[in-house]
């Protein structure tokens, strides 16, 4: 399957349709089934990025989501048109060492997805006010390949 692009209105109601969209990608670029843990992490990352756009974004245009099968998983690009610059790869880490009652709210979702994804990149095109986040999640093999599982 090749890359597919879809538009989603800036509404929490769009999340269900977004998950249906990612579920349509049953196989990776090599034709192997997408592992359930890969799909769960892709959906979690997509939900975190999209809900932040809905909550904090100032634009009104639909959000564009492109999904591309890659070997072992999926690569997702989220384009937020007419956006202010905000780089989720540089947001401060959440201080998880503090007790819950002493923590500042916010930031934990981005903190978690940065650690669960294989890669996450940010690009901002100021002339177009376009914010783009691209991330990738694959089923990683243990060090040493398949033989290391034994």
Coordinates of N, CA, C and O in Angstrom, one line a residue:
X1 N 0.9 -1.2 0.0 CA 0.0 0.0 0.0 C 0.9 1.2 0.0 O 1.9 1.3 0.7
X2 N 0.5 2.2 -0.8 CA 1.3 3.5 -0.8 C 0.8 4.5 0.2 O -0.2 4.2 0.9
X3 N 1.4 5.6 0.3 CA 1.0 6.7 1.2 C -0.4 7.1 0.9 O -0.7 7.2 -0.3
X4 N -1.2 7.4 1.9 CA -2.5 7.9 1.7 C -2.7 9.2 2.6 O -2.2 9.2 3.8
X5 N -3.3 10.2 2.0 CA -3.5 11.5 2.7 C -5.0 11.7 3.0 O -5.8 11.5 2.1
X6 N -5.3 12.1 4.2 CA -6.7 12.4 4.5 C -6.7 13.7 5.3 O -5.8 14.1 6.0
X7 N -7.9 14.4 5.2 CA -8.1 15.7 5.9 C -9.0 15.3 7.1 O -9.9 14.5 7.0
X8 N -8.8 16.0 8.2 CA -9.6 15.8 9.4 C -9.9 17.2 10.0 O -9.0 18.0 10.2
X9 N -11.2 17.4 10.3 CA -11.6 18.7 10.8 C -11.0 18.8 12.2 O -10.8 17.8 12.9
X10 N -10.8 20.0 12.7 CA -10.2 20.3 14.0 C -11.3 20.1 15.1 O -11.8 21.1 15.6
X11 N -11.5 18.9 15.4 CA -12.5 18.6 16.4 C -12.1 17.2 17.0 O -11.7 16.3 16.3
X12 N -12.4 17.1 18.3 CA -12.1 15.9 19.0 C -13.0 14.7 18.4 O -12.6 13.6 18.5
X13 N -14.1 15.1 17.8 CA -15.0 14.1 17.2 C -14.3 13.4 16.0 O -14.7 12.4 15.6
X14 N -13.3 14.0 15.5 CA -12.5 13.4 14.3 C -11.6 12.2 14.7 O -11.2 11.5 13.9
X15 N -11.4 12.1 16.0 CA -10.4 11.0 16.4 C -10.9 9.6 16.0 O -10.0 8.8 15.6
X16 N -12.1 9.3 16.1 CA -12.6 8.0 15.7 C -12.4 7.7 14.3 O -11.9 6.6 13.9
X17 N -12.6 8.7 13.4 CA -12.3 8.5 12.0 C -10.8 8.4 11.7 O -10.4 7.7 10.8
X18 N -10.0 9.1 12.5 CA -8.6 9.0 12.4 C -8.1 7.6 12.7 O -7.3 7.1 12.0
X19 N -8.6 7.0 13.7 CA -8.2 5.7 14.1 C -8.7 4.7 13.1 O -8.0 3.7 12.8
X20 N -9.9 4.9 12.5 CA -10.3 4.0 11.4 C -9.4 4.1 10.2 O -9.1 3.1 9.5
X21 N -8.9 5.3 9.9 CA -8.0 5.6 8.8 C -6.7 4.8 9.1 O -6.2 4.0 8.2
X22 N -6.1 4.8 10.3 CA -4.8 4.1 10.5 C -5.1 2.6 10.5 O -4.2 1.9 10.1
X23 N -6.2 2.2 10.9 CA -6.5 0.7 11.0 C -6.6 0.1 9.6 O -6.4 -1.1 9.4
X24 N -6.9 1.0 8.6 CA -6.9 0.5 7.2 C -5.6 0.0 6.7 O -5.5 -0.7 5.7
X25 N -4.5 0.4 7.4 CA -3.2 -0.1 7.0 C -2.8 -1.3 7.7 O -2.3 -1.3 8.8
X26 N -3.2 -2.5 7.1 CA -3.0 -3.8 7.7 C -1.6 -4.4 7.6 O -1.3 -5.2 8.4
X27 N -0.9 -3.9 6.6 CA 0.4 -4.5 6.3 C 1.5 -3.3 6.2 O 1.1 -2.2 5.8
X28 N 2.7 -3.7 6.4 CA 3.8 -2.8 6.3 C 4.3 -2.8 4.8 O 3.6 -3.4 3.9
X29 N 5.3 -2.1 4.5 CA 5.8 -1.9 3.2 C 6.3 -3.3 2.6 O 6.3 -3.4 1.3
X30 N 6.6 -4.2 3.4 CA 7.0 -5.5 2.9 C 5.9 -6.6 2.9 O 6.1 -7.7 2.6
X31 N 4.7 -6.1 3.2 CA 3.5 -7.0 3.2 C 3.3 -7.8 4.4 O 2.3 -8.6 4.5
X32 N 4.1 -7.5 5.5 CA 3.9 -8.2 6.8 C 2.8 -7.5 7.6 O 2.7 -6.3 7.4
X33 N 2.1 -8.2 8.4 CA 1.0 -7.6 9.2 C 1.7 -6.5 10.1 O 2.7 -6.8 10.7
X34 N 0.9 -5.4 10.3 CA 1.4 -4.4 11.3 C 1.2 -5.0 12.7 O 0.0 -5.5 13.0
X35 N 2.2 -5.0 13.5 CA 2.1 -5.6 14.9 C 1.1 -4.7 15.7 O 1.1 -3.5 15.6
X36 N 0.3 -5.3 16.6 CA -0.7 -4.6 17.4 C 0.0 -3.5 18.2 O -0.5 -2.4 18.4
X37 N 1.2 -3.8 18.8 CA 1.8 -2.7 19.6 C 2.3 -1.5 18.8 O 2.3 -0.4 19.3
X38 N 2.6 -1.8 17.5 CA 3.0 -0.7 16.6 C 1.8 0.2 16.4 O 1.8 1.4 16.5
X39 N 0.7 -0.4 16.1 CA -0.6 0.3 15.8 C -1.0 1.1 17.0 O -1.4 2.3 16.9
X40 N -0.9 0.5 18.2 CA -1.3 1.2 19.4 C -0.4 2.5 19.7 O -0.9 3.5 20.0
X41 N 0.9 2.4 19.5 CA 1.8 3.5 19.7 C 1.5 4.6 18.6 O 1.5 5.8 18.9
X42 N 1.3 4.2 17.3 CA 1.0 5.1 16.3 C -0.3 5.9 16.6 O -0.3 7.1 16.5
X43 N -1.3 5.2 17.0 CA -2.6 5.8 17.4 C -2.4 6.7 18.6 O -3.0 7.8 18.6
X44 N -1.6 6.3 19.6 CA -1.4 7.2 20.8 C -0.7 8.5 20.4 O -1.1 9.6 20.8
X45 N 0.4 8.3 19.6 CA 1.1 9.5 19.1 C 0.2 10.4 18.3 O 0.3 11.7 18.5
X46 N -0.5 9.9 17.4 CA -1.4 10.7 16.5 C -2.5 11.4 17.4 O -2.8 12.6 17.2
X47 N -3.0 10.7 18.4 CA -4.0 11.3 19.3 C -3.4 12.4 20.0 O -4.0 13.5 20.2
X48 N -2.2 12.3 20.6 CA -1.6 13.3 21.4 C -1.3 14.5 20.5 O -1.6 15.7 20.9
X49 N -0.7 14.3 19.3 CA -0.4 15.5 18.5 C -1.7 16.2 18.0 O -1.8 17.4 18.0
X50 N -2.7 15.4 17.6 CA -4.0 16.0 17.1 C -4.7 16.7 18.2 O -5.2 17.8 18.0
X51 N -4.8 16.1 19.4 CA -5.6 16.8 20.4 C -4.9 18.1 20.8 O -5.5 19.1 21.2
X52 N -3.5 18.1 20.8 CA -2.8 19.4 21.1 C -3.1 20.4 20.0 O -3.3 21.6 20.3
X53 N -3.2 20.0 18.8 CA -3.6 21.0 17.7 C -5.0 21.5 17.9 O -5.2 22.7 17.8
X54 N -5.9 20.7 18.3 CA -7.3 21.1 18.5 C -7.4 22.0 19.7 O -8.0 23.1 19.7
X55 N -6.7 21.7 20.8 CA -6.7 22.5 22.1 C -6.0 23.8 22.0 O -6.5 24.8 22.4
X56 N -4.8 23.8 21.3 CA -3.9 25.0 21.4 C -3.7 25.7 20.1 O -3.2 26.8 20.1
X57 N -4.1 25.0 19.0 CA -3.9 25.6 17.7 C -4.8 26.8 17.4 O -5.9 26.9 17.9
X58 N -4.4 27.7 16.5 CA -5.2 28.9 16.2 C -5.8 28.8 14.8 O -6.6 29.6 14.5
X59 N -5.4 27.8 14.0 CA -5.9 27.7 12.7 C -7.3 27.1 12.6 O -7.8 26.7 13.6
X60 N -7.9 27.2 11.4 CA -9.2 26.7 11.2 C -9.3 25.7 10.1 O -10.3 25.0 9.9
X61 N -8.2 25.6 9.3 CA -8.2 24.7 8.1 C -8.1 23.2 8.7 O -7.6 23.0 9.8
X62 N -8.6 22.3 7.9 CA -8.4 20.9 8.3 C -7.0 20.5 8.5 O -6.1 21.0 7.9
X63 N -6.8 19.5 9.4 CA -5.4 19.0 9.6 C -5.2 17.8 8.6 O -6.2 17.0 8.4
X64 N -4.1 17.8 8.0 CA -3.8 16.7 7.0 C -2.9 15.7 7.7 O -1.9 15.9 8.3
X65 N -3.3 14.4 7.5 CA -2.6 13.3 8.0 C -2.3 12.3 6.9 O -3.2 11.9 6.1
X66 N -1.0 12.0 6.7 CA -0.5 11.1 5.7 C 0.1 9.9 6.4 O 0.9 10.0 7.3
X67 N -0.3 8.7 6.0 CA 0.2 7.5 6.5 C 0.9 6.7 5.4 O 0.3 6.5 4.3
X68 N 2.1 6.3 5.7 CA 3.0 5.6 4.7 C 3.5 4.3 5.4 O 4.2 4.3 6.4
X69 N 3.1 3.1 4.8 CA 3.7 1.9 5.3 C 5.2 1.9 5.0 O 5.7 2.3 4.0
X70 N 6.0 1.5 6.0 CA 7.5 1.3 5.9 C 7.8 -0.1 6.4 O 7.0 -0.7 7.0
X71 N 9.0 -0.6 6.1 CA 9.3 -1.9 6.6 C 9.2 -2.0 8.1 O 9.7 -1.2 8.9
X72 N 8.3 -2.9 8.6 CA 8.1 -3.1 10.0 C 7.1 -2.2 10.7 O 6.9 -2.4 11.9
X73 N 6.5 -1.3 9.9 CA 5.6 -0.4 10.6 C 5.0 0.7 9.7 O 4.8 0.5 8.6
X74 N 4.8 1.9 10.4 CA 4.2 3.0 9.7 C 4.9 4.3 10.0 O 5.5 4.5 11.0
X75 N 4.9 5.2 9.0 CA 5.4 6.5 9.1 C 4.2 7.5 8.9 O 3.4 7.3 8.0
X76 N 4.0 8.4 9.8 CA 2.9 9.3 9.8 C 3.4 10.8 9.7 O 4.3 11.1 10.5
X77 N 2.7 11.6 8.9 CA 3.0 13.0 8.8 C 1.7 13.7 9.1 O 0.7 13.4 8.6
X78 N 1.8 14.7 10.0 CA 0.7 15.5 10.4 C 1.0 17.0 10.1 O 2.0 17.5 10.6
X79 N 0.2 17.5 9.2 CA 0.4 18.9 8.7 C -0.7 19.8 9.3 O -1.9 19.5 9.2
X80 N -0.3 20.8 10.0 CA -1.2 21.8 10.6 C -1.1 23.1 9.9 O -0.1 23.9 10.1
X81 N -2.0 23.4 8.9 CA -1.9 24.6 8.2 C -2.3 25.8 9.0 O -3.1 25.7 9.9
X82 N -1.7 27.0 8.7 CA -2.0 28.2 9.4 C -1.8 28.1 10.9 O -2.6 28.5 11.7
X83 N -0.6 27.6 11.2 CA -0.2 27.3 12.6 C 0.9 28.2 13.1 O 1.7 28.7 12.3
X84 N 0.9 28.4 14.4 CA 2.0 29.1 15.0 C 3.1 28.0 15.2 O 2.8 26.8 15.3
X85 N 4.3 28.4 15.3 CA 5.4 27.5 15.5 C 5.4 26.9 16.9 O 5.4 27.6 17.9
X86 N 5.4 25.6 16.9 CA 5.6 24.9 18.2 C 6.3 23.5 17.9 O 5.7 22.7 17.2
X87 N 7.5 23.4 18.4 CA 8.2 22.2 18.1 C 8.1 21.1 19.2 O 8.6 21.3 20.3
X88 N 7.3 20.1 19.0 CA 7.0 19.1 20.1 C 8.3 18.3 20.4 O 8.3 17.7 21.5
X89 N 9.3 18.3 19.5 CA 10.5 17.6 19.8 C 11.4 18.3 20.8 O 12.3 17.8 21.3
X90 N 11.1 19.6 21.0 CA 11.9 20.4 22.0 C 11.2 20.9 23.2 O 11.7 21.6 24.0
X91 N 9.9 20.4 23.4 CA 9.2 20.8 24.6 C 9.9 20.1 25.8 O 10.5 19.0 25.6
X92 N 9.9 20.8 26.9 CA 10.6 20.2 28.1 C 10.1 18.8 28.5 O 8.9 18.6 28.4
X93 N 10.9 18.0 29.0 CA 10.5 16.7 29.5 C 9.7 16.9 30.8 O 9.9 17.9 31.5
X94 N 8.7 16.1 31.0 CA 7.9 16.1 32.2 C 8.8 15.6 33.4 O 9.6 14.6 33.2
X95 N 8.7 16.2 34.5 CA 9.5 15.7 35.7 C 8.7 14.6 36.3 O 7.8 14.8 37.2
X96 N 9.0 13.3 35.9 CA 8.3 12.2 36.5 C 8.8 11.7 37.8 O 8.2 10.8 38.4
X97 N 9.8 12.4 38.3 CA 10.4 12.0 39.6 C 9.6 12.6 40.8 O 9.6 12.2 41.9
X98 N 8.8 13.7 40.5 CA 8.0 14.4 41.6 C 6.7 13.6 41.8 O 6.2 13.0 41.0
X99 N 6.2 13.7 43.1 CA 4.9 13.1 43.4 C 3.8 13.9 42.5 O 4.0 15.0 42.1
X100 N 2.8 13.2 42.2 CA 1.7 13.8 41.3 C 1.3 15.1 41.8 O 1.1 16.0 41.0
X101 N 1.1 15.3 43.1 CA 0.5 16.6 43.5 C 1.5 17.8 43.4 O 1.1 18.9 43.5
X102 N 2.8 17.5 43.1 CA 3.8 18.5 42.9 C 4.1 18.8 41.5 O 4.9 19.7 41.2
X103 N 3.6 18.0 40.6 CA 3.9 18.1 39.1 C 3.1 19.2 38.5 O 2.0 19.5 38.9
X104 N 3.7 19.9 37.5 CA 3.0 20.9 36.7 C 2.2 20.1 35.7 O 2.7 19.2 35.1
X105 N 0.9 20.6 35.5 CA 0.1 19.9 34.5 C 0.7 20.1 33.1 O 1.3 21.2 32.8
X106 N 0.4 19.1 32.2 CA 0.8 19.3 30.8 C 2.2 18.7 30.5 O 3.1 18.6 31.4
X107 N 2.4 18.3 29.3 CA 3.7 17.9 28.8 C 3.9 16.4 28.9 O 4.9 15.9 28.3
X108 N 3.2 15.7 29.7 CA 3.4 14.2 29.8 C 3.2 13.4 28.6 O 4.0 12.5 28.2
X109 N 2.2 13.8 27.8 CA 1.9 13.1 26.6 C 3.0 13.2 25.6 O 3.5 12.2 25.0
X110 N 3.5 14.4 25.3 CA 4.7 14.5 24.4 C 5.9 13.8 25.0 O 6.7 13.2 24.2
X111 N 6.1 13.9 26.3 CA 7.2 13.2 26.9 C 7.2 11.7 26.6 O 8.2 11.1 26.2
X112 N 6.0 11.1 26.7 CA 5.8 9.7 26.5 C 6.0 9.3 25.0 O 6.7 8.3 24.7
X113 N 5.4 10.0 24.1 CA 5.5 9.6 22.7 C 6.9 9.7 22.2 O 7.3 8.9 21.4
X114 N 7.6 10.7 22.6 CA 9.0 10.9 22.2 C 9.8 9.7 22.5 O 10.7 9.3 21.8
X115 N 9.5 9.0 23.6 CA 10.2 7.8 24.1 C 9.8 6.5 23.4 O 10.5 5.6 23.3
X116 N 8.5 6.5 22.9 CA 8.0 5.3 22.4 C 8.2 5.2 20.9 O 8.1 4.1 20.3
X117 N 8.4 6.3 20.2 CA 8.5 6.3 18.7 C 10.0 6.0 18.3 O 10.9 6.3 19.1
X118 N 10.1 5.5 17.1 CA 11.5 5.3 16.6 C 12.1 6.6 16.3 O 13.3 6.8 16.5
X119 N 11.3 7.5 15.7 CA 11.8 8.9 15.4 C 10.6 9.8 15.3 O 9.5 9.4 15.1
X120 N 11.0 11.1 15.6 CA 10.0 12.2 15.5 C 10.7 13.4 15.0 O 11.8 13.7 15.5
X121 N 10.2 14.0 14.0 CA 10.9 15.2 13.4 C 9.9 16.4 13.3 O 8.7 16.1 13.1
X122 N 10.4 17.6 13.4 CA 9.5 18.7 13.3 C 10.0 19.7 12.2 O 11.2 19.9 12.1
X123 N 9.1 20.3 11.4 CA 9.5 21.3 10.4 C 8.4 22.4 10.5 O 7.3 22.1 10.6
X124 N 8.9 23.6 10.4 CA 8.0 24.7 10.3 C 8.4 25.6 9.1 O 9.5 26.0 8.9
X125 N 7.4 25.9 8.2 CA 7.6 26.7 7.1 C 6.9 28.0 7.3 O 5.6 28.1 7.2
X126 N 7.7 29.0 7.8 CA 7.1 30.3 8.2 C 6.3 31.0 7.1 O 5.2 31.6 7.4
X127 N 6.8 31.0 5.9 CA 6.1 31.7 4.8 C 4.7 31.1 4.6 O 3.8 31.9 4.2
X128 N 4.5 29.9 4.9 CA 3.1 29.2 4.7 C 2.4 29.0 6.0 O 1.3 28.5 6.0
X129 N 3.1 29.3 7.1 CA 2.6 29.0 8.5 C 2.2 27.5 8.6 O 1.2 27.2 9.2
X130 N 3.1 26.7 8.1 CA 2.8 25.2 8.1 C 3.6 24.5 9.1 O 4.9 24.6 9.1
X131 N 3.0 23.9 10.0 CA 3.7 23.1 11.0 C 3.5 21.6 10.6 O 2.4 21.1 10.4
X132 N 4.7 20.9 10.6 CA 4.7 19.5 10.1 C 5.4 18.7 11.1 O 6.6 19.0 11.5
X133 N 4.8 17.6 11.6 CA 5.4 16.6 12.4 C 5.4 15.3 11.7 O 4.4 14.8 11.2
X134 N 6.6 14.6 11.6 CA 6.6 13.3 11.0 C 7.2 12.4 12.0 O 8.2 12.7 12.7
X135 N 6.5 11.2 12.2 CA 7.1 10.2 13.1 C 7.0 8.8 12.5 O 6.2 8.6 11.6
X136 N 7.8 7.9 13.1 CA 7.8 6.6 12.6 C 7.9 5.6 13.8 O 8.5 5.9 14.8
X137 N 7.1 4.5 13.6 CA 7.1 3.4 14.6 C 7.2 2.1 13.8 O 6.4 1.9 12.9
X138 N 8.2 1.3 14.2 CA 8.3 0.0 13.7 C 8.4 -1.0 14.8 O 8.7 -0.7 15.9
X139 N 8.2 -2.3 14.4 CA 8.5 -3.4 15.4 C 10.0 -3.6 15.4 O 10.5 -4.2 14.4
X140 N 10.6 -3.1 16.4 CA 12.1 -3.3 16.4 C 12.5 -4.7 16.8 O 12.0 -5.2 17.8
X141 N 13.5 -5.2 16.1 CA 14.1 -6.4 16.5 C 15.1 -6.2 17.6 O 15.7 -5.2 17.7
X142 N 15.3 -7.2 18.5 CA 16.3 -7.1 19.5 C 17.7 -6.9 18.9 O 17.9 -7.3 17.7
X143 N 18.6 -6.4 19.6 CA 20.0 -6.3 19.2 C 20.5 -7.6 18.7 O 20.3 -8.6 19.4
X144 N 21.1 -7.7 17.5 CA 21.5 -9.0 17.0 C 20.5 -9.7 16.1 O 20.8 -10.8 15.6
X145 N 19.3 -9.1 15.9 CA 18.3 -9.7 15.0 C 17.5 -10.8 15.6 O 17.4 -10.9 16.8
X146 N 16.9 -11.6 14.8 CA 16.0 -12.7 15.2 C 16.7 -13.7 16.2 O 16.1 -14.2 17.1
X147 N 18.0 -13.9 16.0 CA 18.7 -14.9 16.8 C 18.8 -14.5 18.2 O 18.9 -15.3 19.1
X148 N 18.7 -13.2 18.5 CA 18.8 -12.7 19.9 C 17.5 -13.0 20.7 O 17.6 -12.8 21.9
X149 N 16.5 -13.4 20.1 CA 15.2 -13.7 20.8 C 15.3 -15.0 21.7 O 14.6 -15.2 22.6
X150 N 16.2 -15.9 21.3 CA 16.3 -17.2 21.9 C 16.8 -17.1 23.3 O 17.4 -16.2 23.8

